[in-house]
DNA sequence: CTGTTAGCGCGTTCAG
DNA sequence: CTGAACGCGCTAACAG
């Protein structure tokens, strides 16, 4: 779209190669004098380098791609924040693409647009990749890493919370508060995350000789509406005194529905949510949560991608902690 | 990084030119037979086109860049949603970059990474561009458009709400409810948006012969904490009975602080917020809002960029409406 | 320290 | 319908 190094070479009275040397920040390969001339010409012509050309010849890129599920989770903001900051520190630019959660085509498309551009790495945030796209991701030969989602049997390397522990600790916390009839609400049993958390929940109960009834577990997809439905169900069909909500939003749904039924939280019913985003603090009552280290996932994600040993990297759990607030 | 059209040309027993023709979707310029051979080879070799090379030679791109401020506004999700859907419909890929709100360098960097890649268009969402970057944006010669933010004197084309009307309607609504002592909280007077809304607020009051006192306006930056501060200030220093909050989050801050003071909403104090995101519906009481058409901004934004008449395009207001809920 | 040459992967003439 | 040759803008290798 315009001015090239040839143009500025002509204006500065040097060769294109020299211009290139000055502009690509090589040191000690040109004199101050010519550098100045070149820089003046650049300014005068409003030159912008053509990255397509650069990447074509260097086969390198300083762009980090982040593919993220469209799911409205405020956790993503924190992760991106961590990514952004760490990337910046390392001179990387970040581009973000949205892909559906389970939409095969959207995922493939996002992967393709990223792969076609030889980015230096791919971070997949909260994406449960359809297995049909596994090969595509692998074939690109670009370093990649999943964030905020785990896999079984080492299918892919990831950085996330230990979701078994998430489920376990949440439940354990409620039991320590004296509850035994504890629900598990709005998690998606078709996701690895949902399965692991459920297993943790189960383990915490059974370790303390509590056998959960089947209808204590109310499936969903981590949404606000699922929280509403769960609480409605519990109110009508169970005598639970507490529940683990699969996300902050689900917890909010439960609280609101509880209020509608005249159920007081935490007195009549205690809730602990999973995530611990700012939503927990702006609600009344504020919501007790298993708080995940989202920001750290982002930071560690970039660092791992950058490290030489990325190929040996297996997986990593970031810390979780219980943040006690007012809903329990 | 792998297999090129030469490789597949060899495997298919044709020339690279033919491969190119088949792959770039040209019709009627090759036989079915060769097309099949080529496609087989592509699959076998797991070929992915090199976009750098394509864009270098075609000087075109089907990528739409979205630059967005890091500010935590759930409005952005809606806008992006609209962009994404419309872009997809038109065969465009979308990449998103984050830039600080007022950070000169971050903005420049985001602009540069986008301009260097000859994207087909740039959408700037909720970015109040530092004037020093104006020239950079213009020089690129790439179609662009601002979303969710307006400008004075035609500095840049934009699509947003009419922020004067936003301020006016919000205030008018409260007056129609019988309030006369109305605050204006947590807007940033250094932004065009803040100024316009304030002017609308002022106009609504004065049209009805109410002269607002100076301390009815409590400045801020649209944040949750600003909402908290505003309500604290109002409680101590004023006898207001209602207020316009500059954002949903600010409104939530006000509500929570009101509760702390034992001020009942809406009985003792009415609040209307500006934005109308899902946050309004998950709070208790649910928050009455001036609801903006964020999704539509995204949709219209892409359509405008795509239209031939982009150069003549001036600006456009998307509709606003009052959504009455429980805080007023 | 600097200019010349070659070529990254692809689309597009121009001949056949 | 297909192949050969050229060039997009830039960097790298090789001479000077």
XYZ file of C-alpha atoms (C1' of nucleotides) in Angstrom:
688
model
C 0.000 0.000 0.000
C 2.694 2.454 -0.651
C 6.159 3.312 0.308
C 8.763 0.571 0.456
C 12.354 0.425 1.475
C 13.284 1.055 -2.115
C 11.595 4.432 -1.974
C 13.366 5.432 1.160
C 16.629 4.017 -0.186
C 16.327 6.297 -3.150
C 15.481 9.305 -1.020
C 18.298 8.631 1.407
C 20.738 7.872 -1.355
C 21.671 4.420 -0.112
C 20.840 0.860 -1.041
C 17.752 -1.015 0.099
C 19.944 -3.407 2.013
C 21.315 -0.605 4.112
C 17.840 0.632 4.839
C 16.887 -2.835 5.915
C 19.854 -3.033 8.235
C 19.011 0.241 9.892
C 15.361 -0.581 10.265
C 15.668 -4.101 11.554
C 17.714 -2.867 14.455
C 21.003 -4.450 13.645
C 23.781 -2.765 15.510
C 27.265 -1.856 14.404
C 26.650 -2.581 10.780
C 26.238 0.950 9.573
C 27.390 4.454 10.367
C 25.522 6.989 12.385
C 25.407 9.259 9.412
C 23.588 6.906 7.090
C 21.305 5.816 9.888
C 20.194 9.382 10.319
C 19.556 9.884 6.645
C 17.507 6.727 6.538
C 15.454 7.619 9.563
C 14.681 11.011 8.159
C 13.492 9.513 4.919
C 11.355 7.033 6.818
C 9.662 9.816 8.672
C 9.180 11.949 5.645
C 7.548 9.177 3.675
C 5.530 7.794 6.554
C 6.935 4.376 5.861
C 5.453 1.307 7.544
C 7.160 -2.005 7.136
C 5.280 -4.783 5.412
C 5.123 -7.611 7.877
C 3.969 -10.107 5.309
C 7.214 -9.635 3.449
C 9.308 -9.779 6.586
C 7.708 -12.937 7.841
C 7.871 -14.518 4.440
C 11.609 -14.211 4.303
C 12.527 -14.650 7.947
C 10.062 -17.452 8.609
C 9.624 -15.957 12.011
C 6.987 -13.975 13.800
C 6.772 -12.114 17.041
C 3.048 -12.549 17.230
C 1.454 -14.721 19.838
C -2.020 -15.965 19.016
C -4.665 -16.518 21.661
C -7.704 -18.541 20.754
C -10.492 -18.211 23.211
C -13.945 -19.631 23.622
C -16.800 -17.208 23.300
C -18.184 -18.318 26.592
C -18.814 -15.341 28.809
C -16.439 -15.986 31.587
C -14.876 -13.043 33.253
C -12.020 -15.330 34.010
C -10.851 -14.900 30.456
C -10.137 -11.236 31.043
C -7.731 -12.097 33.799
C -5.969 -14.706 31.737
C -5.601 -12.362 28.803
C -4.299 -9.721 31.118
C -1.541 -12.014 32.286
C -0.762 -13.021 28.730
C -0.695 -9.472 27.510
C 1.628 -8.217 30.171
C 4.091 -11.052 29.850
C 4.032 -10.916 26.083
C 4.741 -7.214 26.122
C 7.665 -7.740 28.431
C 9.129 -10.120 25.904
C 8.545 -7.990 22.861
C 5.680 -10.086 21.577
C 2.478 -8.823 20.047
C -0.738 -10.569 20.912
C -3.701 -11.231 18.689
C -6.892 -12.763 19.986
C -9.364 -14.856 18.058
C -12.718 -16.080 19.229
C -13.881 -19.590 18.571
C -17.024 -21.292 19.646
C -16.862 -23.744 22.488
C -17.945 -26.806 20.670
C -18.351 -25.557 17.172
C -16.119 -27.635 14.956
C -16.030 -25.197 12.073
C -15.404 -22.097 14.111
C -12.546 -23.820 15.821
C -11.047 -24.992 12.600
C -11.344 -21.585 11.086
C -9.668 -19.888 14.018
C -6.884 -22.458 13.936
C -6.378 -22.039 10.236
C -6.205 -18.280 10.242
C -3.628 -18.524 12.947
C -1.573 -21.287 11.436
C -1.522 -19.711 8.015
C 0.282 -16.778 9.511
C 3.201 -18.558 11.098
C 2.659 -17.084 14.528
C 5.315 -17.908 17.087
C 2.933 -19.678 19.403
C -0.678 -20.461 20.166
C -2.408 -20.266 23.514
C -5.823 -21.886 23.669
C -7.930 -20.502 26.482
C -10.844 -22.489 27.828
C -11.172 -24.291 24.523
C -12.231 -27.892 24.574
C -10.912 -28.735 21.153
C -13.000 -31.020 19.054
C -10.900 -34.100 18.458
C -11.263 -33.689 14.723
C -9.123 -30.598 14.985
C -6.363 -32.270 16.955
C -4.408 -33.174 13.870
C -4.679 -29.702 12.449
C -3.249 -28.148 15.557
C -0.415 -30.640 15.711
C 0.462 -30.533 12.053
C 1.233 -26.846 12.137
C 4.388 -27.465 14.060
C 3.830 -24.309 16.082
C 4.299 -24.402 19.858
C 0.968 -24.407 21.621
C -0.504 -24.768 25.061
C -3.959 -25.005 26.583
C -4.924 -22.723 29.413
C -7.609 -23.134 32.018
C -8.526 -26.568 30.836
C -7.018 -29.941 31.487
C -6.846 -33.170 29.549
C -6.679 -36.808 30.291
C -3.886 -39.103 29.231
C -1.638 -36.286 28.138
C -3.658 -35.515 25.042
C -2.291 -31.975 25.116
C -0.059 -29.962 27.422
C -1.946 -27.489 29.585
C -1.815 -25.086 32.459
C -4.882 -25.031 34.654
C -6.179 -25.584 38.121
C -6.275 -29.127 39.382
C -9.971 -29.562 38.872
C -10.213 -32.649 40.987
C -8.845 -30.583 43.837
C -11.182 -27.749 42.988
C -14.160 -30.027 43.462
C -12.636 -31.678 46.479
C -11.648 -28.501 48.312
C -14.955 -26.794 47.657
C -16.855 -29.720 49.084
C -14.447 -30.224 51.928
C -14.826 -26.593 52.918
C -18.572 -26.964 53.142
C -18.238 -30.148 55.184
C -15.870 -28.435 57.578
C -18.624 -25.894 58.079
C -20.819 -28.730 59.246
C -22.755 -29.517 56.103
C -23.292 -33.065 54.936
C -26.095 -32.693 52.439
C -24.264 -30.880 49.710
C -25.278 -30.345 46.124
C -23.099 -30.018 43.046
C -24.697 -27.675 40.583
C -24.491 -26.568 36.990
C -21.317 -28.296 35.905
C -21.157 -29.901 32.479
C -20.587 -33.656 32.769
C -19.478 -33.788 29.178
C -16.378 -31.746 29.865
C -13.211 -32.958 31.474
C -13.438 -30.079 33.906
C -16.922 -31.092 34.955
C -15.925 -34.712 35.345
C -12.865 -34.008 37.438
C -14.656 -31.614 39.739
C -17.458 -34.069 40.201
C -14.970 -36.751 41.083
C -13.426 -34.438 43.657
C -16.828 -33.673 45.104
C -17.616 -37.355 45.302
C -14.338 -38.156 46.955
C -14.705 -35.448 49.586
C -18.117 -36.724 50.551
C -17.284 -40.392 50.574
C -14.074 -39.865 52.513
C -16.323 -38.607 55.245
C -18.779 -41.432 54.930
C -21.416 -39.430 53.165
C -23.064 -41.113 50.243
C -24.384 -38.473 47.898
C -27.787 -39.102 46.410
C -28.056 -39.004 42.672
C -30.229 -35.918 42.557
C -27.725 -33.881 44.536
C -25.881 -33.432 41.292
C -27.687 -31.076 38.948
C -26.032 -30.884 35.550
C -25.668 -27.728 33.503
C -23.186 -25.755 31.502
C -21.779 -23.367 34.040
C -24.276 -20.621 33.217
C -26.361 -18.181 35.219
C -29.558 -19.822 34.057
C -28.264 -23.214 35.101
C -27.770 -21.795 38.574
C -31.379 -20.668 38.616
C -32.613 -24.061 37.482
C -30.440 -25.892 39.959
C -31.751 -23.963 42.920
C -35.319 -24.420 41.756
C -34.742 -28.124 41.525
C -33.054 -28.376 44.903
C -35.811 -26.417 46.554
C -38.474 -28.745 45.274
C -36.813 -32.103 45.375
C -34.082 -32.179 47.979
C -33.246 -31.232 51.525
C -29.752 -29.966 50.854
C -28.252 -27.304 53.076
C -25.395 -26.267 50.802
C -24.038 -26.570 47.302
C -20.988 -26.147 45.161
C -21.739 -23.926 42.173
C -19.748 -24.616 39.037
C -19.002 -20.970 38.306
C -19.478 -17.527 39.740
C -22.373 -16.893 37.433
C -24.041 -20.142 38.362
C -23.654 -19.199 42.008
C -25.311 -15.865 41.375
C -28.185 -17.628 39.704
C -28.551 -19.839 42.742
C -28.477 -16.909 45.150
C -31.078 -14.986 43.212
C -33.359 -17.945 42.984
C -32.862 -18.683 46.662
C -33.927 -15.157 47.473
C -37.013 -15.642 45.379
C -37.914 -18.706 47.425
C -37.253 -16.891 50.670
C -34.252 -19.066 51.348
C -31.657 -17.055 53.244
C -28.015 -17.388 52.285
C -25.970 -18.455 54.139
C -28.293 -19.176 57.048
C -30.645 -21.589 55.304
C -28.388 -22.560 52.481
C -24.670 -22.090 51.904
C -23.076 -21.630 48.506
C -19.495 -21.782 47.385
C -18.685 -20.880 43.824
C -15.818 -21.834 41.578
C -13.707 -19.137 39.909
C -13.537 -16.192 42.254
C -13.774 -13.365 39.760
C -14.821 -9.845 40.744
C -18.444 -10.923 40.436
C -18.088 -12.600 43.823
C -17.263 -9.314 45.472
C -19.948 -7.145 43.944
C -22.809 -9.439 44.907
C -24.670 -9.177 48.194
C -24.030 -11.428 49.964
C -20.527 -11.647 48.607
C -19.814 -15.125 47.411
C -17.356 -17.501 48.972
C -15.304 -19.106 46.250
C -12.622 -21.501 45.232
C -10.435 -18.867 43.656
C -8.356 -19.808 40.667
C -5.113 -18.146 39.615
C -6.243 -17.038 36.212
C -3.750 -14.272 35.791
C -0.946 -16.637 36.597
C -2.156 -19.067 33.955
C -1.633 -16.354 31.392
C 1.775 -15.365 32.681
C 3.030 -18.924 32.948
C 1.516 -19.748 29.600
C 3.587 -17.176 27.768
C 6.709 -18.012 29.710
C 6.340 -21.670 28.903
C 5.844 -21.011 25.220
C 8.960 -18.902 25.249
C 11.098 -21.402 27.080
C 13.395 -23.667 25.149
C 12.014 -26.701 26.850
C 8.501 -26.283 25.542
C 8.691 -29.608 23.804
C 9.404 -31.423 27.025
C 6.769 -29.484 28.912
C 4.052 -31.689 30.247
C 1.510 -29.762 32.242
C 1.209 -27.551 35.233
C -1.326 -26.793 37.909
C -1.715 -23.256 39.161
C -2.699 -22.754 42.779
C -6.234 -22.564 44.062
C -7.422 -21.203 47.357
C -10.607 -20.818 49.287
C -11.693 -17.209 49.622
C -14.229 -16.990 52.382
C -16.904 -14.376 51.928
C -20.520 -14.145 52.994
C -22.378 -16.908 51.228
C -21.240 -19.698 53.534
C 7.772 -24.790 8.197
C 6.717 -27.167 5.630
C 4.993 -28.021 2.510
C 4.484 -25.530 -0.295
C 2.599 -25.574 -3.518
C 5.742 -26.783 -5.207
C 5.687 -29.927 -3.129
C 2.136 -30.658 -3.941
C 2.720 -29.776 -7.585
C 5.409 -32.385 -7.741
C 3.278 -34.982 -6.016
C 0.284 -34.274 -8.223
C 2.397 -34.168 -11.343
C 1.352 -30.702 -12.375
C 2.847 -27.252 -12.240
C 2.751 -24.924 -9.231
C 0.663 -22.528 -11.247
C -2.052 -25.099 -11.650
C -2.018 -25.872 -7.982
C -2.407 -22.207 -7.242
C -5.359 -21.976 -9.548
C -7.124 -24.875 -7.940
C -6.461 -23.681 -4.437
C -7.381 -20.060 -4.855
C -10.824 -21.075 -5.904
C -10.756 -20.010 -9.498
C -13.459 -21.644 -11.497
C -13.398 -23.019 -14.997
C -9.686 -22.712 -15.414
C -8.759 -26.305 -14.883
C -10.171 -29.766 -15.376
C -11.908 -31.791 -12.764
C -9.298 -34.439 -13.088
C -6.334 -32.290 -12.189
C -8.305 -30.604 -9.452
C -8.840 -33.952 -7.823
C -5.208 -34.886 -8.020
C -4.246 -31.612 -6.467
C -6.711 -31.878 -3.644
C -5.537 -35.338 -2.809
C -1.958 -34.200 -2.643
C -2.972 -31.292 -0.424
C -4.583 -33.628 2.001
C -1.793 -36.106 1.980
C 0.824 -33.492 2.728
C -1.268 -31.550 5.218
C -0.609 -28.405 3.288
C -1.501 -25.020 4.772
C -1.218 -21.958 2.649
C 1.231 -19.310 3.679
C -0.795 -16.174 4.192
C 2.252 -13.964 4.315
C 3.064 -14.958 0.781
C -0.500 -14.610 -0.392
C -0.945 -11.183 1.069
C 2.421 -10.089 -0.196
C 1.481 -10.814 -3.743
C -2.201 -9.955 -3.715
C -1.878 -6.900 -1.505
C -5.185 -7.875 -0.006
C -6.373 -9.354 3.217
C -9.586 -10.795 4.505
C -8.735 -10.019 8.079
C -10.595 -7.435 10.056
C -8.739 -5.993 13.020
C -10.483 -4.914 16.190
C -8.602 -2.745 18.632
C -10.208 -2.553 21.994
C -9.507 -0.810 25.244
C -8.626 -3.001 28.181
C -11.303 -1.390 30.244
C -13.512 -4.017 31.793
C -16.779 -3.280 30.188
C -19.029 -6.154 29.464
C -20.346 -4.034 26.669
C -17.303 -4.978 24.645
C -18.380 -8.605 24.555
C -21.623 -7.650 22.891
C -19.915 -5.446 20.353
C -17.415 -8.129 19.489
C -20.220 -10.589 19.156
C -21.891 -8.417 16.572
C -18.631 -7.897 14.745
C -17.792 -11.565 14.769
C -21.097 -12.701 13.401
C -21.222 -10.138 10.633
C -17.610 -10.692 9.702
C -18.162 -14.421 9.456
C -21.149 -13.890 7.209
C -18.933 -11.940 4.865
C -16.046 -14.360 4.846
C -13.836 -12.197 7.009
C -11.585 -13.322 9.804
C -11.366 -11.222 12.919
C -8.361 -10.565 15.098
C -8.600 -8.620 18.310
C -5.868 -6.562 19.923
C -5.974 -4.928 23.318
C -4.700 -1.426 23.839
C -4.725 0.659 26.939
C -7.281 3.411 27.235
C -4.973 6.321 27.437
C -1.616 4.725 27.050
C 0.090 6.332 24.095
C 2.604 3.574 23.523
C 0.215 0.687 23.822
C -2.082 2.329 21.349
C 0.695 2.998 18.909
C 1.921 -0.504 19.174
C -1.477 -1.991 18.549
C -1.971 0.278 15.575
C 1.397 -0.597 14.145
C 1.023 -4.326 14.430
C -2.270 -4.006 12.663
C -1.150 -1.631 9.951
C 1.967 -3.608 9.179
C -0.218 -6.495 8.173
C -2.384 -4.833 5.594
C -5.649 -5.818 7.231
C -8.746 -4.924 5.263
C -10.148 -2.699 7.958
C -9.824 -1.530 11.532
C -12.552 -1.198 14.109
C -11.621 0.742 17.229
C -13.850 -0.128 20.146
C -14.150 2.241 23.086
C -10.746 3.674 22.305
C -10.194 7.335 22.907
C -7.210 7.682 20.643
C -4.432 9.890 21.804
C -4.183 12.688 19.277
C -0.555 11.891 18.670
C -1.648 8.673 17.059
C -4.162 10.291 14.756
C -1.668 10.669 11.949
C -0.535 7.084 12.232
C -4.048 5.781 11.868
C -4.781 8.017 8.919
C -1.509 7.405 7.105
C -2.117 3.705 6.824
C -4.780 4.231 4.243
C -6.823 1.409 5.679
C -10.560 1.896 6.236
C -11.331 2.405 9.912
C -14.182 3.281 12.174
C -14.657 3.991 15.862
C -17.292 2.124 17.809
C -19.011 3.068 21.025
C -17.322 6.409 21.198
C -18.093 9.685 19.532
C -15.985 12.642 18.478
C -16.440 16.329 18.107
C -15.998 18.248 14.898
C -15.822 15.154 12.764
C -12.377 14.181 13.971
C -13.108 10.579 13.080
C -16.107 8.644 11.802
C -17.862 6.623 14.453
C -20.875 4.552 15.376
C -22.124 4.995 18.905
C -25.031 6.054 21.026
C -25.895 9.714 21.044
C -24.342 10.397 24.408
C -26.036 13.718 24.848
C -29.319 11.889 24.531
C -28.100 9.169 26.873
C -27.522 11.746 29.593
C -30.686 13.578 28.761
C -32.985 10.573 28.665
C -31.599 9.082 31.844
C -32.180 12.311 33.721
C -35.527 12.926 32.119
C -36.684 9.472 33.165
C -35.820 10.195 36.760
C -37.600 13.548 36.625
C -40.692 11.919 35.204
C -40.617 9.702 38.263
C -40.882 12.847 40.378
C -37.260 13.416 41.278
C -35.694 16.846 41.072
C -32.561 16.436 43.121
C -30.625 14.173 40.853
C -26.934 13.312 40.907
C -24.642 12.438 38.039
C -22.050 10.002 39.182
C -18.759 8.459 38.147
C -18.449 9.782 34.605
C -15.079 10.964 33.344
C -15.200 14.661 32.467
C -12.069 14.299 30.414
C -13.765 12.084 27.877
C -16.083 13.197 25.136
C -18.593 10.644 26.339
C -18.539 12.076 29.827
C -18.878 15.614 28.577
C -21.789 14.880 26.295
C -23.704 12.934 28.887
C -23.134 15.646 31.412
C -24.445 18.212 28.961
C -27.536 16.077 28.432
C -28.037 15.758 32.169
C -27.679 19.497 32.558
C -30.101 20.201 29.771
C -32.758 17.857 31.138
C -32.623 19.525 34.530
C -32.564 23.085 33.317
C -35.353 22.512 30.831
C -37.453 21.743 33.833
C -36.239 24.713 35.790
C -33.987 22.779 38.082
C -30.594 24.275 38.674
C -28.190 21.508 39.611
C -25.774 22.236 42.391
C -22.121 21.744 41.644
C -21.673 18.860 44.040
C -24.440 16.857 42.430
C -21.882 15.874 39.844
C -19.357 13.436 41.209
C -16.579 12.709 38.731
C -14.996 9.334 38.195
C -13.933 6.926 35.507
C -16.965 4.714 35.097
C -15.722 2.118 37.605
C -17.274 0.125 40.417
C -15.112 1.906 42.967
C -16.183 5.263 41.613
C -19.774 4.213 42.234
C -18.915 3.404 45.836
C -17.185 6.747 46.325
C -19.993 8.650 44.702
C -22.620 7.187 46.980
C -20.491 7.838 50.020
C -20.113 11.410 48.992
C -23.784 11.891 48.250
C -24.788 10.384 51.553
C -22.616 12.777 53.497
C -22.886 15.972 51.538
C -26.121 16.104 49.617
C -29.828 15.508 49.877
C -30.263 13.869 46.496
C -33.040 11.367 45.961
C -31.737 9.839 42.758
C -28.750 9.627 40.469
C -27.582 8.682 37.028
C -24.703 6.198 37.195
C -22.199 6.356 34.361
C -22.026 2.608 33.865
C -23.576 -0.596 35.109
C -20.603 -1.254 37.342
C -20.748 2.228 38.808
C -24.424 1.676 39.519
C -23.652 -1.553 41.318
C -21.099 0.253 43.436
C -23.722 2.809 44.342
C -26.282 0.174 45.239
C -23.891 -1.712 47.441
C -22.772 1.390 49.233
C -26.378 2.491 49.648
C -27.157 -0.807 51.290
C -24.255 -0.292 53.626
C -25.709 3.043 54.690
C -29.144 1.568 55.105
C -30.443 3.528 52.172
C -33.136 1.542 50.445
C -33.206 1.451 46.664
C -35.453 2.536 45.076
C -37.535 3.779 48.008
C -35.009 6.181 49.506
C -32.835 6.609 46.481
C -33.342 5.765 42.818
C -30.588 4.779 40.439
C -30.504 4.485 36.690
C -27.407 3.124 35.055
C -25.975 3.567 31.602
C -25.197 0.522 29.436
C -27.730 -2.138 30.232
C -25.535 -5.211 30.138
C -26.484 -8.485 31.796
C -25.094 -7.150 35.059
C -28.288 -5.131 35.438
C -30.378 -8.265 35.456
C -28.369 -10.358 37.865
C -28.284 -7.751 40.608
C -30.943 -7.453 43.304
C -32.606 -5.068 42.901
C -32.267 -5.318 39.161
C -31.022 -2.075 37.766
C -33.003 0.254 35.550
C -30.824 1.357 32.683
C -30.381 3.368 29.571
C -29.717 0.411 27.349
C -27.354 0.836 24.446
C -27.397 -1.210 21.247
C -23.922 -2.617 21.548
C -24.452 -5.597 19.361
C -25.801 -3.405 16.625
C -22.725 -1.202 16.795
C -20.641 -4.225 15.919
C -22.904 -5.348 13.118
C -23.218 -1.908 11.589
C -19.521 -1.349 12.033
C -18.555 -4.277 9.862
C -21.215 -3.500 7.296
C -20.021 0.058 7.021
C -16.424 -0.970 6.581
C -17.493 -3.316 3.844
C -19.635 -0.824 2.013
C -18.237 0.986 -0.967
C -19.192 4.322 0.468
C -17.008 4.044 3.519
C -15.118 7.132 2.500
C -18.225 9.248 2.481
C -19.484 7.772 5.731
C -19.822 10.336 8.428
C -21.181 8.875 11.611
C -24.156 7.038 12.958
C -26.074 6.817 16.197
C -27.463 3.502 17.280
C -30.698 3.504 19.267
C -30.948 3.744 23.018
C -33.891 2.879 25.180
C -34.883 2.992 28.803
C -35.203 -0.451 30.348
C -37.160 -0.138 33.530
C -36.229 -2.553 36.270
C -36.245 -2.341 40.044
C -33.807 0.366 41.043
C -36.085 3.273 40.239
C 30.645 -0.037 6.660
C 27.931 -0.701 2.169
C 26.006 -2.355 -2.472
C 24.734 -6.527 -5.277
C 22.466 -10.839 -5.780
C 19.290 -14.268 -4.665
C 15.108 -16.092 -3.053
C 11.166 -16.704 0.805
C 5.773 -18.818 -1.244
C 2.527 -17.495 -3.922
C -0.663 -15.325 -7.820
C -0.571 -13.698 -12.273
C 0.581 -12.563 -16.766
C 1.836 -14.687 -21.238
C 2.573 -18.377 -24.305
C 1.388 -22.518 -25.784
C -6.825 -26.095 -20.064
C -1.749 -25.830 -18.462
C 3.368 -24.526 -17.772
C 7.212 -20.941 -17.547
C 8.604 -16.718 -16.011
C 8.158 -12.738 -13.247
C 7.706 -9.966 -9.101
C 5.280 -8.611 -4.449
C 8.784 -6.264 -0.146
C 12.075 -7.671 2.397
C 16.424 -9.962 4.579
C 20.663 -12.742 4.153
C 24.910 -14.002 2.094
C 28.561 -12.488 -0.325
C 31.594 -9.352 -2.121
C 33.829 -5.398 -1.901
